[in-house]
mmCIF file of C-alpha atoms in Angstrom:
data_model
loop_
_atom_site.group_PDB
_atom_site.id
_atom_site.type_symbol
_atom_site.label_atom_id
_atom_site.label_comp_id
_atom_site.label_asym_id
_atom_site.label_seq_id
_atom_site.Cartn_x
_atom_site.Cartn_y
_atom_site.Cartn_z
ATOM 1 C CA MET A 93 105.924 97.919 122.803
ATOM 2 C CA ASN A 94 105.243 98.087 126.513
ATOM 3 C CA VAL A 95 106.517 94.849 128.030
ATOM 4 C CA LEU A 96 103.240 94.366 129.908
ATOM 5 C CA THR A 97 100.986 95.215 126.968
ATOM 6 C CA PRO A 98 99.215 92.076 125.768
ATOM 7 C CA ALA A 99 100.887 90.700 122.683
ATOM 8 C CA PRO A 100 98.893 89.774 119.589
ATOM 9 C CA SER A 101 96.947 86.582 120.168
ATOM 10 C CA SER A 102 98.922 83.385 119.655
ATOM 11 C CA HIS A 103 98.089 79.694 119.659
ATOM 12 C CA CYS A 104 100.621 78.907 122.415
ATOM 13 C CA PRO A 105 99.426 77.411 125.687
ATOM 14 C CA ASP A 106 99.735 79.871 128.567
ATOM 15 C CA TRP A 107 102.805 78.174 130.048
ATOM 16 C CA ALA A 108 104.629 78.089 126.697
ATOM 17 C CA GLU A 109 103.815 81.726 125.965
ATOM 18 C CA ALA A 110 105.051 82.774 129.403
ATOM 19 C CA LEU A 111 108.326 80.888 128.940
ATOM 20 C CA LEU A 112 108.947 82.235 125.435
ATOM 21 C CA ASN A 113 108.144 85.762 126.583
ATOM 22 C CA GLY A 114 110.777 85.281 129.279
ATOM 23 C CA PHE A 115 113.388 84.819 126.565
ATOM 24 C CA SER A 116 112.154 87.777 124.496
ATOM 25 C CA GLN A 117 112.134 89.997 127.605
ATOM 26 C CA VAL A 118 115.932 89.768 127.649
ATOM 27 C CA LEU A 119 115.570 92.015 124.581
ATOM 28 C CA LEU A 120 112.845 94.079 126.305
ATOM 29 C CA GLN A 121 110.171 92.662 123.984
ATOM 30 C CA ARG A 122 106.991 90.717 124.626
ATOM 31 C CA SER A 123 106.847 88.335 121.684
ATOM 32 C CA PRO A 124 106.658 84.526 121.858
ATOM 33 C CA VAL A 125 107.989 84.300 118.302
ATOM 34 C CA CYS A 126 111.000 86.443 119.210
ATOM 35 C CA GLY A 127 111.503 84.270 122.284
ATOM 36 C CA LEU A 128 111.414 81.140 120.116
ATOM 37 C CA PHE A 129 114.186 82.521 117.895
ATOM 38 C CA CYS A 130 116.239 83.355 120.996
ATOM 39 C CA LEU A 131 115.692 79.804 122.247
ATOM 40 C CA LEU A 132 116.834 78.418 118.889
ATOM 41 C CA ALA A 133 119.908 80.659 119.004
ATOM 42 C CA ILE A 134 120.908 79.121 122.347
ATOM 43 C CA LEU A 135 120.124 75.566 121.226
ATOM 44 C CA ILE A 136 122.199 75.857 118.043
ATOM 45 C CA SER A 137 125.176 77.856 119.303
ATOM 46 C CA ALA A 138 125.447 76.685 122.931
ATOM 47 C CA PRO A 139 123.542 73.396 123.368
ATOM 48 C CA SER A 140 125.294 72.706 126.679
ATOM 49 C CA SER A 141 123.730 75.893 128.098
ATOM 50 C CA PHE A 142 120.242 75.246 126.698
ATOM 51 C CA GLY A 143 119.048 73.261 129.710
ATOM 52 C CA GLY A 144 120.368 75.903 132.108
ATOM 53 C CA ALA A 145 118.559 78.705 130.295
ATOM 54 C CA LEU A 146 115.285 76.756 130.334
ATOM 55 C CA LEU A 147 115.719 75.791 133.983
ATOM 56 C CA GLY A 148 116.353 79.419 134.946
ATOM 57 C CA ALA A 149 113.246 80.563 133.099
ATOM 58 C CA VAL A 150 111.067 77.823 134.590
ATOM 59 C CA SER A 151 112.305 78.437 138.144
ATOM 60 C CA GLY A 152 111.491 82.146 137.873
ATOM 61 C CA LEU A 153 108.056 81.422 136.427
ATOM 62 C CA LEU A 154 107.174 78.746 139.004
ATOM 63 C CA THR A 155 108.356 80.948 141.859
ATOM 64 C CA ALA A 156 106.099 83.740 140.623
ATOM 65 C CA GLN A 157 103.176 81.339 140.260
ATOM 66 C CA ARG A 158 103.718 79.759 143.669
ATOM 67 C CA ARG A 159 103.892 83.161 145.376
ATOM 68 C CA GLY A 160 100.768 84.414 143.621
ATOM 69 C CA TYR A 161 102.316 87.207 141.566
ATOM 70 C CA PRO A 162 99.948 88.827 139.023
ATOM 71 C CA LYS A 163 99.207 86.530 136.090
ATOM 72 C CA ALA A 164 99.583 89.324 133.514
ATOM 73 C CA GLU A 165 103.158 89.906 134.684
ATOM 74 C CA ARG A 166 103.916 86.173 134.700
ATOM 75 C CA GLN A 167 102.583 85.826 131.163
ATOM 76 C CA ALA A 168 104.640 88.816 130.039
ATOM 77 C CA GLY A 169 107.789 86.982 131.119
ATOM 78 C CA VAL A 170 109.008 89.641 133.544
ATOM 79 C CA TYR A 171 109.811 87.038 136.227
ATOM 80 C CA SER A 172 111.742 84.734 133.894
ATOM 81 C CA TYR A 173 114.267 86.737 131.887
ATOM 82 C CA ASN A 174 116.796 87.234 134.691
ATOM 83 C CA GLY A 175 116.591 83.486 135.320
ATOM 84 C CA VAL A 176 117.368 82.864 131.636
ATOM 85 C CA LEU A 177 120.569 84.922 131.848
ATOM 86 C CA LEU A 178 121.584 83.436 135.192
ATOM 87 C CA GLY A 179 121.017 79.939 133.823
ATOM 88 C CA LEU A 180 123.246 80.720 130.846
ATOM 89 C CA LEU A 181 125.996 82.199 133.015
ATOM 90 C CA ILE A 182 125.983 79.366 135.545
ATOM 91 C CA SER A 183 125.930 76.714 132.799
ATOM 92 C CA TYR A 184 128.899 78.404 131.137
ATOM 93 C CA ARG A 185 131.035 79.106 134.219
ATOM 94 C CA PHE A 186 130.019 76.262 136.577
ATOM 95 C CA ASP A 187 129.350 73.495 134.068
ATOM 96 C CA ASP A 188 131.487 70.926 135.905
ATOM 97 C CA SER A 189 129.726 71.362 139.239
ATOM 98 C CA PRO A 190 126.954 68.892 140.200
ATOM 99 C CA LEU A 191 125.374 71.740 142.152
ATOM 100 C CA SER A 192 124.778 73.824 139.009
ATOM 101 C CA PRO A 193 121.082 72.865 138.573
ATOM 102 C CA LEU A 194 120.339 73.695 142.221
ATOM 103 C CA LEU A 195 122.219 76.971 141.870
ATOM 104 C CA ILE A 196 120.223 77.881 138.767
ATOM 105 C CA ILE A 197 116.922 77.072 140.482
ATOM 106 C CA ALA A 198 117.843 79.130 143.549
ATOM 107 C CA CYS A 199 119.085 82.125 141.545
ATOM 108 C CA GLY A 200 116.129 82.013 139.137
ATOM 109 C CA GLY A 201 113.654 81.972 142.020
ATOM 110 C CA LEU A 202 115.436 84.700 143.994
ATOM 111 C CA SER A 203 115.673 86.906 140.897
ATOM 112 C CA ALA A 204 111.905 86.635 140.408
ATOM 113 C CA MET A 205 111.350 87.677 144.029
ATOM 114 C CA LEU A 206 113.721 90.620 143.636
ATOM 115 C CA VAL A 207 111.951 91.767 140.456
ATOM 116 C CA GLN A 208 108.564 91.614 142.168
ATOM 117 C CA GLY A 209 109.821 93.533 145.202
ATOM 118 C CA TRP A 210 111.347 96.172 142.952
ATOM 119 C CA MET A 211 108.172 96.526 140.909
ATOM 120 C CA GLN A 212 106.059 96.872 144.049
ATOM 121 C CA ARG A 213 108.208 99.670 145.433
ATOM 122 C CA ALA A 214 108.730 101.382 142.084
ATOM 123 C CA SER A 215 105.272 101.055 140.588
ATOM 124 C CA ARG A 216 105.120 104.564 139.128
ATOM 125 C CA ALA A 217 106.134 105.076 135.499
ATOM 126 C CA THR A 218 108.718 107.653 136.592
ATOM 127 C CA CYS A 219 110.555 105.201 138.863
ATOM 128 C CA LEU A 220 113.743 103.462 137.791
ATOM 129 C CA LYS A 221 113.124 100.103 136.116
ATOM 130 C CA VAL A 222 114.715 96.890 137.305
ATOM 131 C CA TYR A 223 115.991 95.727 133.876
ATOM 132 C CA THR A 224 118.655 93.011 134.388
ATOM 133 C CA ALA A 225 119.864 94.279 137.784
ATOM 134 C CA PRO A 226 119.169 90.924 139.553
ATOM 135 C CA PHE A 227 121.243 89.104 136.921
ATOM 136 C CA VAL A 228 124.165 91.493 137.378
ATOM 137 C CA LEU A 229 124.057 91.478 141.192
ATOM 138 C CA PHE A 230 123.844 87.690 141.519
ATOM 139 C CA SER A 231 126.479 87.196 138.806
ATOM 140 C CA TRP A 232 128.996 89.460 140.541
ATOM 141 C CA VAL A 233 128.642 87.299 143.652
ATOM 142 C CA LEU A 234 128.803 84.013 141.734
ATOM 143 C CA LEU A 235 131.840 84.996 139.663
ATOM 144 C CA VAL A 236 133.900 85.457 142.824
ATOM 145 C CA PHE A 237 133.834 81.653 143.133
ATOM 146 C CA ALA A 238 134.312 80.873 139.424
ATOM 147 C CA GLU A 239 137.567 79.927 137.742
ATOM 148 C CA PRO A 240 138.988 82.643 135.452
ATOM 149 C CA VAL A 241 138.225 82.210 131.762
ATOM 150 C CA PRO A 242 141.311 82.174 129.529
ATOM 151 C CA ASN A 243 141.620 84.979 127.004
ATOM 152 C CA VAL A 244 139.843 84.261 123.735
ATOM 153 C CA GLY A 245 141.586 85.159 120.513
ATOM 154 C CA THR A 246 140.055 86.959 117.555
ATOM 155 C CA ALA A 247 141.541 84.863 114.773
ATOM 156 C CA HIS A 248 138.170 83.644 113.592
ATOM 157 C CA SER A 249 136.360 86.976 113.959
ATOM 158 C CA ASP A 250 136.040 89.736 111.398
ATOM 159 C CA MET A 251 134.057 92.912 110.824
ATOM 160 C CA ILE A 252 131.264 91.085 108.995
ATOM 161 C CA GLN A 253 130.647 88.875 112.023
ATOM 162 C CA ALA A 254 131.057 91.635 114.626
ATOM 163 C CA LEU A 255 127.458 92.896 114.443
ATOM 164 C CA PRO A 256 125.724 89.511 114.831
ATOM 165 C CA LEU A 257 128.244 88.595 117.511
ATOM 166 C CA GLY A 258 127.258 91.764 119.381
ATOM 167 C CA LEU A 259 123.602 90.748 119.333
ATOM 168 C CA GLY A 260 124.509 87.212 120.364
ATOM 169 C CA GLN A 261 126.496 88.474 123.337
ATOM 170 C CA VAL A 262 123.229 89.758 124.851
ATOM 171 C CA PHE A 263 122.636 86.067 125.662
ATOM 172 C CA LEU A 264 126.333 85.382 126.379
ATOM 173 C CA LEU A 265 126.595 83.621 123.007
ATOM 174 C CA ASP A 266 129.696 83.978 120.872
ATOM 175 C CA HIS A 267 128.497 82.499 117.565
ATOM 176 C CA PRO A 268 127.443 84.772 114.667
ATOM 177 C CA LEU A 269 124.517 82.494 113.771
ATOM 178 C CA ALA A 270 123.074 83.131 117.240
ATOM 179 C CA GLY A 271 123.123 86.869 116.548
ATOM 180 C CA VAL A 272 121.448 86.376 113.177
ATOM 181 C CA LEU A 273 118.622 84.353 114.752
ATOM 182 C CA ILE A 274 118.194 86.904 117.534
ATOM 183 C CA GLY A 275 118.117 89.704 114.949
ATOM 184 C CA ILE A 276 115.419 87.883 112.954
ATOM 185 C CA GLY A 277 113.356 87.445 116.103
ATOM 186 C CA LEU A 278 113.696 91.147 116.871
ATOM 187 C CA LEU A 279 112.671 92.093 113.344
ATOM 188 C CA ILE A 280 109.531 89.972 113.643
ATOM 189 C CA ALA A 281 108.684 91.452 117.052
ATOM 190 C CA ASN A 282 109.401 95.099 116.273
ATOM 191 C CA ARG A 283 111.228 96.414 113.199
ATOM 192 C CA SER A 284 111.944 99.784 114.767
ATOM 193 C CA ALA A 285 113.448 98.156 117.854
ATOM 194 C CA ALA A 286 115.585 95.885 115.659
ATOM 195 C CA LEU A 287 116.981 98.878 113.757
ATOM 196 C CA TRP A 288 117.795 100.718 116.977
ATOM 197 C CA ALA A 289 119.501 97.602 118.378
ATOM 198 C CA ALA A 290 121.607 97.255 115.233
ATOM 199 C CA LEU A 291 122.534 100.942 115.383
ATOM 200 C CA GLY A 292 123.491 100.714 119.056
ATOM 201 C CA CYS A 293 125.570 97.611 118.445
ATOM 202 C CA ALA A 294 127.329 99.191 115.450
ATOM 203 C CA CYS A 295 128.112 102.350 117.433
ATOM 204 C CA GLY A 296 129.646 100.325 120.261
ATOM 205 C CA ILE A 297 131.795 98.337 117.836
ATOM 206 C CA ALA A 298 132.887 101.479 115.973
ATOM 207 C CA PHE A 299 133.868 103.205 119.216
ATOM 208 C CA ALA A 300 135.927 100.190 120.324
ATOM 209 C CA LEU A 301 137.741 100.134 116.985
ATOM 210 C CA TRP A 302 138.411 103.875 117.310
ATOM 211 C CA GLN A 303 139.875 103.199 120.753
ATOM 212 C CA GLN A 304 141.962 100.412 119.172
ATOM 213 C CA GLU A 305 140.237 97.765 121.278
ATOM 214 C CA THR A 306 140.009 95.371 118.357
ATOM 215 C CA GLY A 307 139.387 92.269 120.458
ATOM 216 C CA LEU A 308 136.320 93.740 122.164
ATOM 217 C CA ALA A 309 135.006 95.010 118.834
ATOM 218 C CA LEU A 310 135.430 91.858 116.753
ATOM 219 C CA LEU A 311 134.007 89.565 119.436
ATOM 220 C CA GLY A 312 130.928 91.783 119.837
ATOM 221 C CA LEU A 313 131.707 92.511 123.495
ATOM 222 C CA SER A 314 131.545 96.267 122.922
ATOM 223 C CA GLY A 315 128.215 96.133 121.112
ATOM 224 C CA TYR A 316 125.632 94.393 123.277
ATOM 225 C CA ASN A 317 125.273 97.022 126.015
ATOM 226 C CA PRO A 318 124.610 99.903 123.549
ATOM 227 C CA ALA A 319 122.196 97.607 121.703
ATOM 228 C CA LEU A 320 120.221 96.932 124.892
ATOM 229 C CA ALA A 321 120.278 100.626 125.828
ATOM 230 C CA ALA A 322 118.821 101.491 122.427
ATOM 231 C CA LEU A 323 116.121 98.835 122.832
ATOM 232 C CA ALA A 324 115.104 100.265 126.208
ATOM 233 C CA PHE A 325 114.023 103.565 124.623
ATOM 234 C CA SER A 326 113.215 102.459 121.071
ATOM 235 C CA HIS A 327 109.483 102.575 121.846
ATOM 236 C CA VAL A 328 109.516 106.289 122.792
ATOM 237 C CA ARG A 329 107.962 108.165 119.890
ATOM 238 C CA HIS A 330 109.013 111.641 118.772
ATOM 239 C CA LYS A 331 112.093 111.531 121.052
ATOM 240 C CA PRO A 332 114.853 109.844 119.026
ATOM 241 C CA TRP A 333 117.477 111.510 121.206
ATOM 242 C CA LEU A 334 116.575 109.262 124.143
ATOM 243 C CA PRO A 335 117.879 106.001 122.621
ATOM 244 C CA GLY A 336 120.751 108.018 121.130
ATOM 245 C CA VAL A 337 121.798 109.349 124.543
ATOM 246 C CA ALA A 338 121.369 105.883 126.085
ATOM 247 C CA ILE A 339 123.655 104.393 123.429
ATOM 248 C CA LEU A 340 126.313 107.042 124.081
ATOM 249 C CA LEU A 341 126.165 106.577 127.861
ATOM 250 C CA ALA A 342 126.365 102.777 127.609
ATOM 251 C CA ILE A 343 129.472 103.096 125.431
ATOM 252 C CA LEU A 344 131.172 105.595 127.746
ATOM 253 C CA LEU A 345 130.321 103.713 130.946
ATOM 254 C CA GLN A 346 131.572 100.319 129.787
ATOM 255 C CA PRO A 347 135.321 100.796 130.509
ATOM 256 C CA GLY A 348 134.570 101.968 134.058
ATOM 257 C CA PHE A 349 133.363 98.557 135.242
ATOM 258 C CA SER A 350 136.459 96.839 133.886
ATOM 259 C CA GLY A 351 138.557 99.455 135.654
ATOM 260 C CA LEU A 352 136.815 98.590 138.930
ATOM 261 C CA GLY A 353 137.611 94.917 138.445
ATOM 262 C CA LEU A 354 133.949 93.990 137.939
ATOM 263 C CA ALA A 355 132.566 91.832 135.159
ATOM 264 C CA THR A 356 130.898 94.181 132.684
ATOM 265 C CA LEU A 357 127.847 91.979 131.963
ATOM 266 C CA THR A 358 124.848 94.284 131.345
ATOM 267 C CA ALA A 359 125.783 96.836 134.019
ATOM 268 C CA PRO A 360 126.574 99.706 131.552
ATOM 269 C CA PHE A 361 123.176 99.226 129.922
ATOM 270 C CA ILE A 362 121.370 99.394 133.273
ATOM 271 C CA LEU A 363 123.247 102.452 134.524
ATOM 272 C CA ALA A 364 122.854 104.257 131.188
ATOM 273 C CA CYS A 365 119.083 103.684 131.247
ATOM 274 C CA TRP A 366 118.805 104.831 134.857
ATOM 275 C CA LEU A 367 120.703 108.023 134.042
ATOM 276 C CA VAL A 368 118.445 108.741 131.052
ATOM 277 C CA GLN A 369 115.305 108.061 133.115
ATOM 278 C CA ALA A 370 116.477 110.201 136.024
ATOM 279 C CA SER A 371 117.535 113.057 133.716
ATOM 280 C CA SER A 372 114.218 112.981 131.856
ATOM 281 C CA ARG A 373 112.297 113.086 135.136
ATOM 282 C CA LEU A 374 114.420 116.000 136.389
ATOM 283 C CA MET A 375 113.848 117.929 133.153
ATOM 284 C CA ARG A 376 110.086 117.390 133.361
ATOM 285 C CA GLN A 377 110.044 118.613 136.957
ATOM 286 C CA THR A 378 112.114 121.675 136.055
ATOM 287 C CA ILE A 379 109.849 122.567 133.154
ATOM 288 C CA GLY A 380 106.764 122.059 135.324
ATOM 289 C CA ASP A 381 108.160 124.309 138.053
ATOM 290 C CA GLN A 382 108.969 127.023 135.514
ATOM 291 C CA ARG A 383 105.434 126.902 134.154
ATOM 292 C CA LEU A 384 103.984 127.203 137.643
ATOM 293 C CA ARG A 385 106.133 130.259 138.375
ATOM 294 C CA SER A 386 105.089 131.942 135.149
#
């Protein structure tokens, strides 16, 4: 589904639909029902981060409304999803700071402005998409000032939980029930996309196990980037190699960010998608030039 294509009619008020779409857009879907399941996943597995996620979504939406951004884009949730992720990250890493709400509001609003600027300058279908780039850029800056998180053990993780944990990690959630709820929401929104996400997640986990990185695999940390990469191209018909290549690239790129001392976040997913988009555009141009010569 195109993220700006109107979703099937719902009985939600406009503001509620826009907010819920902001949560589903983290999974590159436009589906209020999917967004509701994502919201429930946060509420159940990380209630202390629930307010931050909502505040981030609202600040992005209100910024877009105040600055007069197109209503169709606001309703699709494209100005809210980076705010959702930033709200989750700030709530998790800066929970003790009284400035956290102000930080979430500022980052949510700035991310909406960055998305709009990107979309204005890259309006053609062949241009690179913004994805979660604002979330990653702002998070890299914020994490410089955050206290290190102690290493988390894998005693309570196993292979059965690894797949739902991988889906949950898309929202920075480390509870298997969160992944199950997110998976259900994806299935309702788009069964094909849900299958591709599960395949991408499973491939990332399998690769980590092959590399003997058991901790990353069992906690789902190796699965969420390939899952997102698969989702980005799951809508492309008759070209199943595109999500396949995106999955492979996301898996191979992931260790590089750790090696650079950067938080991985969703950076491998973004870079993998950009490489696939740029390669596809280059191939189309090459084929077109060859046809013109002949």
